[in-house]
Amino acid sequence: METTLQPELQGHFETAQARIAAATSAEELRAVDRDYLDKGGVVAGLLAAIPTLPPEQRRGAGQGANQLKTAVLGAIDVRKAELEADAIQAARSGKGFDPTLPGTPMRRGSLHPVTRVTRELEDIFSSMGYGILDGPEVEIDAFNFERLNIPSDHPARDMHDTFWCKVDGAERDSDMGLLLRTHTSCVQVRAMEKLKPPFRVVVPGRVFRQESVDASHEHTFHQMEGLVVGEGLTVGHLIGTMKTFLREVFQKEIEVRLRPGYFPFVEPGFELDARCPFCETVGAGCKVCKQTSWVELCPCGMVHPSVLKLSGIDPEKYTGFAFGLGLSRLVMLRYEIDDIRHLMGGDTRFLSQF
Ligand code: FA5
């Protein structure tokens, strides 16, 4: 251990340090503590001698004694921690057990940032009168595609590079129509099957795509679907809802823009983008928005009449709007995470920050 001790105290410290390094028990360390730091110990002796020194030496002598005290205490603490770690190691490997030593410290867990934001959004949407729905991650082709106006020959299928499930007896994986859902929109169909209009629901969940992974694309990520069906709903209701929930999430106005977007199950369809908060801090070269200053956040639109009809809802009477929030991207914005791969990477150094 390095010290800045006055030269005349170095000898005391070296002697103490040799005893400390050789100590193999807490009792031996306590003995060093007693000999150096207790009443009648070396440090107390140095302090007691101060009044006998010439006045100009007293201050320095007091500082020296305190430095020696700190150095000996520090060395004792370090050795104590080493002995405790050795004992824990020995106990784990079954060699000996010292009941006087502290137990293995428990590490406190915390909620995953995706769980945190999901719960927060659920609270926001619940307060707006939405129900929370769930759906299976292994889905049938009919719900993931067909009933959303995406038949098997539709080019929109290329937008979702699908993980098909292997089913015994099928020639190709896709033949049995079982897949890992590529979006939460499939739960729109389940909702329309299950609920009678008017209704409003959100569906948080994990989705899967065969993506080339980069800072903003994962193969496994989270979305939150929203679906509202009722009489007289318009694009105005959709935009109002989007603005309200973003304000609630960020506790301030977030600049957004709507672009036309194509999704076979909505008409008209939009892409809602949020202003990238990273560019301000990162400057040029921002990886999240790829220097566009906008983050693609939430495609949305009015439910296509054919989709309502396929689920037995009269499109003459009812209209609806839907949105597919990129939940993982929202988590990144919320916690200023610059790489989506941290979210599912399972690195506890990252997760323990939340
Ligand atoms: C859809 O998945 C549509 N189901 C969304 C929708 C719902 C449209 C309702 C209209 C009405 P898209 O493929 O664009 O659309 O994905 C939606 C959002 O998920 C994207 O805006 C983006 O934020 C996020 N996302 C898409 N791919 C990835 C990925 N590989 N990694 C992380 N997030 C992704």
XYZ file of C-alpha atoms and ligand atoms in Angstrom:
388
model
C 0.000 0.000 0.000
C 1.384 3.436 -0.901
C 1.414 6.134 1.753
C 2.649 9.688 1.952
C 3.951 9.184 5.446
C 6.670 11.279 6.950
C 9.934 9.318 6.682
C 10.285 8.840 10.462
C 6.845 7.141 10.599
C 7.490 4.852 7.648
C 9.166 2.278 9.921
C 6.086 2.067 12.160
C 3.863 1.585 9.145
C 6.031 -1.101 7.573
C 6.047 -3.111 10.792
C 2.259 -2.818 11.072
C 1.808 -3.692 7.422
C 3.921 -6.834 7.733
C 1.690 -8.046 10.603
C -1.452 -7.163 8.694
C -0.326 -8.988 5.554
C 0.562 -12.070 7.602
C -2.766 -12.061 9.511
C -5.015 -15.031 8.737
C -7.921 -14.198 11.050
C -10.065 -11.310 12.181
C -8.599 -11.776 15.670
C -5.029 -11.150 14.449
C -6.202 -7.990 12.710
C -7.912 -6.829 15.883
C -4.585 -7.281 17.700
C -2.822 -4.983 15.224
C -5.662 -2.495 15.636
C -5.202 -2.599 19.406
C -1.407 -2.206 19.276
C -1.455 0.743 16.916
C -4.761 2.529 17.233
C -6.137 1.891 20.745
C -5.431 3.848 23.909
C -1.819 3.113 24.806
C -1.041 2.125 21.210
C 1.641 3.503 18.891
C -0.483 6.358 17.493
C -1.675 7.382 20.949
C 1.988 7.445 22.074
C 2.935 9.726 19.191
C 0.052 12.077 20.003
C 0.935 12.089 23.712
C 4.491 13.134 22.879
C 3.424 16.205 20.905
C 3.357 18.651 23.861
C 6.999 17.801 24.580
C 8.077 18.869 21.077
C 9.196 22.392 20.101
C 6.120 24.414 18.999
C 7.142 24.536 15.337
C 7.229 20.712 15.113
C 3.889 20.034 16.819
C 1.602 20.592 13.869
C 3.615 18.307 11.590
C 3.814 15.636 14.296
C 0.016 15.703 14.738
C -0.519 15.351 10.995
C 1.996 12.508 10.839
C 0.265 10.585 13.628
C -3.072 10.949 11.868
C -1.588 9.819 8.561
C -0.166 6.733 10.240
C -3.568 6.014 11.801
C -5.324 6.318 8.415
C -2.724 4.161 6.671
C -2.922 1.359 9.272
C -6.755 1.470 9.280
C -6.812 1.303 5.462
C -4.436 -1.664 5.374
C -6.536 -3.487 8.006
C -9.724 -2.889 5.993
C -8.171 -4.208 2.785
C -6.896 -7.372 4.498
C -10.244 -7.869 6.258
C -12.057 -7.760 2.909
C -9.559 -10.262 1.477
C -10.079 -12.654 4.386
C -13.870 -12.361 4.056
C -13.726 -13.028 0.329
C -11.470 -16.066 0.948
C -13.887 -17.377 3.578
C -16.880 -16.956 1.278
C -14.998 -18.726 -1.470
C -14.072 -21.544 0.888
C -17.663 -21.831 2.145
C -18.939 -21.973 -1.443
C -16.512 -24.707 -2.293
C -17.549 -26.536 0.882
C -14.197 -26.096 2.670
C -14.949 -24.927 6.158
C -17.621 -22.517 7.315
C -17.196 -19.538 9.593
C -20.589 -18.544 11.026
C -19.143 -15.254 12.287
C -18.572 -13.966 8.743
C -21.224 -11.965 6.888
C -23.299 -13.899 4.332
C -22.966 -13.548 0.573
C -24.446 -10.156 -0.283
C -27.808 -10.310 -2.088
C -27.926 -8.297 -5.292
C -31.087 -6.285 -5.613
C -32.920 -6.780 -8.895
C -34.784 -4.102 -10.834
C -37.388 -3.882 -13.556
C -36.238 -4.096 -17.156
C -36.569 -0.713 -18.912
C -39.012 -2.243 -21.408
C -41.180 -3.466 -18.514
C -41.024 -0.041 -16.898
C -42.126 1.789 -20.028
C -44.764 -0.851 -20.809
C -46.312 -0.418 -17.365
C -46.157 3.332 -17.686
C -47.923 3.239 -21.061
C -50.505 0.804 -19.723
C -51.251 3.288 -16.940
C -51.547 6.152 -19.411
C -53.833 4.248 -21.759
C -55.885 2.801 -18.889
C -56.508 6.335 -17.687
C -57.759 7.100 -21.210
C -60.264 4.231 -20.938
C -58.291 1.550 -22.832
C -58.290 -2.123 -21.920
C -55.033 -4.123 -21.970
C -54.981 -7.240 -24.154
C -52.477 -10.019 -24.635
C -51.952 -12.495 -27.467
C -49.744 -15.498 -28.253
C -46.227 -15.010 -29.612
C -46.612 -18.081 -31.821
C -49.382 -17.027 -34.151
C -51.240 -18.395 -37.149
C -50.727 -16.943 -40.605
C -54.417 -16.038 -40.782
C -54.201 -13.588 -37.865
C -50.730 -12.240 -38.571
C -51.388 -11.664 -42.299
C -54.580 -12.906 -44.037
C -57.165 -11.256 -41.824
C -55.168 -8.041 -41.933
C -55.682 -7.810 -45.651
C -52.273 -9.385 -46.447
C -52.949 -12.547 -48.492
C -50.119 -14.977 -49.226
C -49.227 -13.379 -52.570
C -49.282 -9.816 -51.220
C -45.986 -7.911 -51.631
C -46.430 -6.405 -48.153
C -45.337 -9.777 -46.744
C -41.812 -8.914 -47.864
C -41.793 -6.099 -45.295
C -41.901 -8.748 -42.548
C -39.113 -11.273 -42.864
C -40.850 -14.036 -40.960
C -39.589 -16.788 -38.653
C -41.776 -19.742 -39.604
C -42.280 -22.559 -37.113
C -41.197 -26.035 -38.121
C -44.094 -28.438 -38.120
C -43.600 -32.192 -38.583
C -44.831 -33.407 -41.956
C -44.771 -30.014 -43.687
C -42.651 -29.711 -46.801
C -41.806 -26.049 -46.155
C -41.872 -24.295 -42.784
C -44.510 -21.844 -43.991
C -46.888 -24.581 -45.176
C -48.612 -25.062 -41.828
C -48.976 -21.316 -41.357
C -47.462 -21.185 -37.869
C -45.065 -18.328 -37.215
C -43.506 -16.081 -34.594
C -45.704 -13.011 -34.814
C -44.022 -10.256 -36.778
C -46.113 -7.496 -35.219
C -48.722 -7.002 -32.524
C -51.319 -6.157 -35.188
C -52.402 -9.813 -35.164
C -54.008 -9.122 -31.784
C -56.229 -6.565 -33.563
C -57.941 -9.525 -35.186
C -58.211 -11.376 -31.875
C -59.692 -8.231 -30.291
C -62.283 -7.841 -33.044
C -63.202 -11.517 -32.659
C -63.614 -11.175 -28.927
C -65.043 -7.714 -28.266
C -68.163 -5.934 -29.413
C -67.771 -2.317 -30.580
C -67.360 0.237 -29.220
C -64.030 -0.731 -27.610
C -60.492 0.539 -27.215
C -57.525 -1.644 -26.362
C -53.736 -1.609 -26.273
C -51.592 -4.705 -26.705
C -47.978 -4.606 -25.546
C -45.794 -7.509 -26.626
C -42.707 -9.075 -28.097
C -42.437 -9.551 -31.850
C -39.873 -11.228 -34.090
C -38.368 -10.580 -37.500
C -35.388 -11.922 -39.427
C -33.656 -8.552 -39.465
C -30.063 -7.519 -40.037
C -29.374 -6.210 -36.586
C -27.921 -2.740 -36.040
C -28.172 0.116 -33.515
C -31.890 0.616 -34.208
C -33.004 -2.811 -35.529
C -33.365 -6.010 -33.523
C -34.715 -9.426 -34.494
C -36.666 -9.521 -31.224
C -38.256 -6.277 -30.153
C -41.363 -4.837 -28.528
C -44.375 -3.090 -29.940
C -47.588 -1.770 -28.472
C -50.639 -2.026 -30.638
C -53.612 0.238 -30.171
C -57.064 -0.359 -31.621
C -60.178 1.724 -31.204
C -63.457 0.807 -32.905
C -66.653 2.803 -32.573
C -69.101 5.047 -34.374
C -67.944 8.289 -35.969
C -64.209 7.912 -35.349
C -61.970 10.021 -37.595
C -58.311 10.814 -38.257
C -58.760 13.730 -35.841
C -59.365 11.266 -32.971
C -56.275 9.319 -33.994
C -53.997 12.380 -34.051
C -55.417 13.677 -30.762
C -54.747 10.321 -29.098
C -51.164 10.165 -30.363
C -50.375 13.676 -29.176
C -51.893 13.071 -25.746
C -49.964 9.906 -25.070
C -46.603 11.364 -26.225
C -47.150 14.374 -23.984
C -47.885 12.046 -21.070
C -44.820 9.902 -21.743
C -42.313 12.725 -22.107
C -44.077 15.184 -19.818
C -43.622 17.856 -22.470
C -44.579 18.558 -26.032
C -42.603 16.314 -28.379
C -42.353 17.488 -31.917
C -43.973 14.939 -34.226
C -44.670 14.705 -37.914
C -47.054 12.559 -39.933
C -46.053 11.111 -43.265
C -48.216 8.979 -45.512
C -47.504 5.299 -44.811
C -48.697 2.129 -46.437
C -50.050 -0.772 -44.389
C -52.672 -2.992 -46.057
C -54.861 -3.048 -42.935
C -55.305 0.734 -42.633
C -56.564 3.367 -45.009
C -55.379 6.088 -44.908
C -52.127 5.022 -43.252
C -49.486 7.235 -41.650
C -46.014 7.121 -40.175
C -45.686 9.155 -37.018
C -42.105 10.270 -36.367
C -40.714 11.912 -33.225
C -37.860 14.415 -33.171
C -34.596 12.599 -32.230
C -33.419 13.735 -28.786
C -29.885 12.388 -29.296
C -28.748 14.701 -32.039
C -28.546 17.584 -29.569
C -26.029 15.758 -27.380
C -24.310 13.465 -29.872
C -24.191 15.980 -32.706
C -23.188 14.850 -36.166
C -23.007 11.076 -36.579
C -26.009 10.170 -34.393
C -26.544 6.407 -34.762
C -30.178 6.339 -33.646
C -31.743 8.509 -36.319
C -28.950 7.975 -38.844
C -28.500 11.738 -39.032
C -32.066 12.403 -40.160
C -33.035 14.025 -36.815
C -36.321 12.039 -36.814
C -37.064 8.661 -35.234
C -39.712 6.473 -36.803
C -41.971 5.755 -33.847
C -45.539 4.872 -34.561
C -47.221 3.811 -37.773
C -50.955 4.300 -37.598
C -54.111 4.784 -39.627
C -57.853 4.222 -39.961
C -58.797 0.526 -39.880
C -59.418 -0.695 -43.410
C -63.131 -1.458 -44.006
C -62.209 -4.925 -45.345
C -60.470 -5.766 -42.065
C -63.562 -4.783 -40.084
C -65.727 -6.784 -42.455
C -63.493 -9.897 -42.243
C -64.082 -9.839 -38.482
C -67.830 -9.420 -38.810
C -67.933 -5.698 -37.929
C -70.170 -3.564 -40.134
C -67.921 -0.910 -41.781
C -71.002 1.133 -42.682
C -71.754 1.593 -39.016
C -68.345 1.488 -37.376
C -64.959 3.016 -38.078
C -61.729 2.546 -36.183
C -58.148 3.646 -35.857
C -55.055 1.640 -35.032
C -51.429 2.299 -34.189
C -48.336 0.127 -33.812
C -45.963 1.835 -31.438
C -42.293 0.845 -31.675
C -42.025 0.258 -27.931
C -38.316 -0.642 -27.990
C -37.561 2.599 -29.812
C -39.636 4.549 -27.317
C -37.645 2.970 -24.463
C -34.456 4.109 -26.205
C -35.753 7.652 -26.471
C -36.957 7.652 -22.907
C -33.699 6.481 -21.328
C -31.349 7.890 -23.978
C -30.100 4.433 -24.971
C -28.154 4.780 -28.182
C -28.143 1.123 -29.246
C -31.206 -1.149 -29.283
C -29.027 -4.242 -28.815
C -28.550 -3.324 -25.141
C -32.218 -4.060 -24.486
C -32.225 -7.786 -25.221
C -28.474 -8.324 -24.716
C -28.857 -9.572 -21.141
C -25.793 -7.669 -19.911
C -26.331 -7.053 -16.201
C -23.953 -4.054 -16.257
C -26.508 -2.370 -18.515
C -29.597 -3.657 -16.711
C -28.391 -2.751 -13.231
C -28.560 0.932 -14.191
C -32.355 0.839 -14.034
C -45.951 -2.618 -38.200
O -45.420 -3.535 -37.550
C -47.427 -2.439 -38.212
N -48.061 -3.574 -37.656
C -47.742 -1.172 -37.436
C -49.152 -0.654 -37.609
C -50.094 -0.930 -36.635
C -49.484 0.131 -38.684
C -51.380 -0.431 -36.746
C -50.755 0.646 -38.808
C -51.683 0.376 -37.848
P -43.672 -1.553 -38.848
O -43.089 -2.725 -39.519
O -43.315 -0.240 -39.437
O -45.251 -1.624 -38.812
O -43.206 -1.550 -37.316
C -43.778 -0.688 -36.380
C -42.701 -0.041 -35.517
O -41.930 -1.056 -34.894
C -41.689 0.782 -36.317
O -42.111 2.096 -36.474
C -40.482 0.734 -35.432
O -40.560 1.711 -34.410
C -40.597 -0.614 -34.803
N -39.732 -1.573 -35.489
C -39.900 -2.141 -36.697
N -38.906 -2.985 -36.989
C -38.068 -2.955 -35.922
C -36.850 -3.616 -35.579
N -36.296 -4.512 -36.380
N -36.271 -3.349 -34.390
C -36.857 -2.459 -33.552
N -38.000 -1.819 -33.784
C -38.599 -2.055 -34.953
